[in-house]
Amino acid sequence: MTNFGIFKNVIPFVKPYKWLVVCTLVLTLVGSVTAQVNAVVLNWSVDEINKLVQAGKGMLEGKTILITITVILLGKELLSALISFGQRFFGEKLRIYISQDLAQNIIEKMLTYRLAFFSRNGNEPGKLQTRIDRGVSSMTRMIQIFFIDILPLFSSAILALILMFKQNVYVGLTALFIVPIYFIITYFQAKKLKGWRENLRYSREAKNHGIMNILESINVIKSFNREQIEGQKQLKLQHDITDNQLVTRKTAYYFDALKSFVEQIGVVLIIILTAYFVLGGVMTIGAIMYHIMLFNNVSAPIRQLHRIYDELNDALIYSEGYFEIMNSDSEKEPSGTYKPEKVLGKFELQGVDFTYPNGTKALFGVNMTIEPSTITALVGLSGAGKSTVVNLLDKFYMPDCGRILLDGVDLRDWDTQYLRDNIGLVLQKNHIFDGTIAENIRYGNEKATDEEVEEATKKAYIYDQVMNLPKKFETKATELSGGQQQRVAIARMFIKNPPIIFLDEPTASLDAIATEQIKNSIDAIKKDRTVIIISHSLSQIIDSETIYSMEHGKVMEHGTHEECYSMNGVYRRIFDASARSLNIEKIAKTME
Ligand code: ADP
């Protein structure tokens, strides 16, 4: 993205605050005028005092000059303080508002994106978060630099240059001559430091990552006695950072010294030139101070050039990442308009192929019919494509080819939000939000009454456990055990009360007692609904009316348990292995 590209993208964020911008600009303009007052006053007062001294006059006659200088300079300082306050405050206000809008807009935008966006390579949560954070902070810093640093400094510099040219073209040209030299040195400085700055950033990230790794794996490190090795790894990173910092600092100081030298050459040249003109009678003696002070105003912003250049470079890099996310309009969740009064729940997959955004092909010519108000089990080894089928039925992704129909209408034509309102999803590990149990259950239906929430927990077999907690429904849900959280998620689905339910290994990570209780909750849910269950649990598979067995993204068999079993294929292999792993004979003996 070019500077202009960023500018074009940032404008809409600045527009709502145009009055703040106008105020800041006006104050900046006034501020750049007051910045020249000292030079003008000194010019005038030196000449006036010089005249008096030469005329042999003293304090008595000079009193008015002193009073005038005092009043003007104090008045100017007062005005400058007010302007500087206003200018900084408005600039900062603008920065804060824009920062808030940049952060909020991207969150709102991202929430409208389809799941494919989030599973694309390079869009992993940590990376997205870093891109957003860096984008927002670097752009707000850019806005701050522009309004608080660049604008006042440069407008004051331009005004000072104009005053110098107005007084004497040669002095003006000398001052102007120094500016490009400064630019060139800054350019080389930035170029030289760029690589090292990037290295420093990577090393710092690696160091932070390393510390996080140590803290997260402290148990493993200790159990394998790897403290020294881990310490050594960090030491290498520290050395990298130290070496890098030393080189960076050395280079920066070298260039700073060079720039300072050039600036002082400018000052010397201006002193010589103005002294020459004073001696030649072209200028009065006050002009020497006048020009030196003006030149100081000219060189002030270019002294900051390097910092501004760096910050703009950062903004350029990071804002690109931000706007890439912001402008991904093609990632918007697709939606049709079909919203029937009642959803029956008959799904048909016809020749469905599907590839994940990272290129993994997960389904090959899948055909399935899921009858309404029945239970269908998807069976297969891990990676067979079962969850992918559920992802497609929930419209999280679109098939590459083939069609998916619900109640005879292509899923593409369904209103996406309406469709998901009618589907309940329980996963192996359900997401519990940072909030109370009641809040987590109400996520299924914000309007549910307290009685309905209680009822749902009863159906999910967790009511008694909740009532035994000191804070009952106000307990933080993240403090519950895995099995309890799973039942909270099931209660959430009871509250939602959808006609279609997808259960993706809902009991996989639970202990036997919790599994049995959840089986009861699920049995309660199943009534009169279309249920698709992915499970390795024999009891849950046998309970279903239809079974689809899958392998390598293809449907291998389908039918009732007996039909699939008699086909002597994948289903039978998986079923037999599961039965053997249970050691049914011994279990049966014990139960006798
Ligand atoms: P199952 O549910 O049967 O265990 P999945 O449907 O989860 O299998 O996975 C099928 C294939 O798709 C696997 O090869 C898996 O690696 C891949 N896969 C699953 N989810 C994603 C994803 N979000 N991005 C890329 N590939 C995925």
PDB file of C-alpha atoms in Angstrom, residues 80 85 124 140 183 193 197:
ATOM      1  CA  SER A  80       1.588  29.997  23.198  1.00  0.00           C
ATOM      2  CA  PHE A  85      -2.613  23.130  25.241  1.00  0.00           C
ATOM      3  CA  GLU A 124      -4.688 -17.609  12.872  1.00  0.00           C
ATOM      4  CA  THR A 140      -3.171   6.366  15.625  1.00  0.00           C
ATOM      5  CA  PHE A 183      16.931  14.901   4.266  1.00  0.00           C
ATOM      6  CA  LEU A 193      18.774   1.163  10.544  1.00  0.00           C
ATOM      7  CA  ARG A 197      15.215  -2.394  13.651  1.00  0.00           C
TER       8      ARG A 197
END
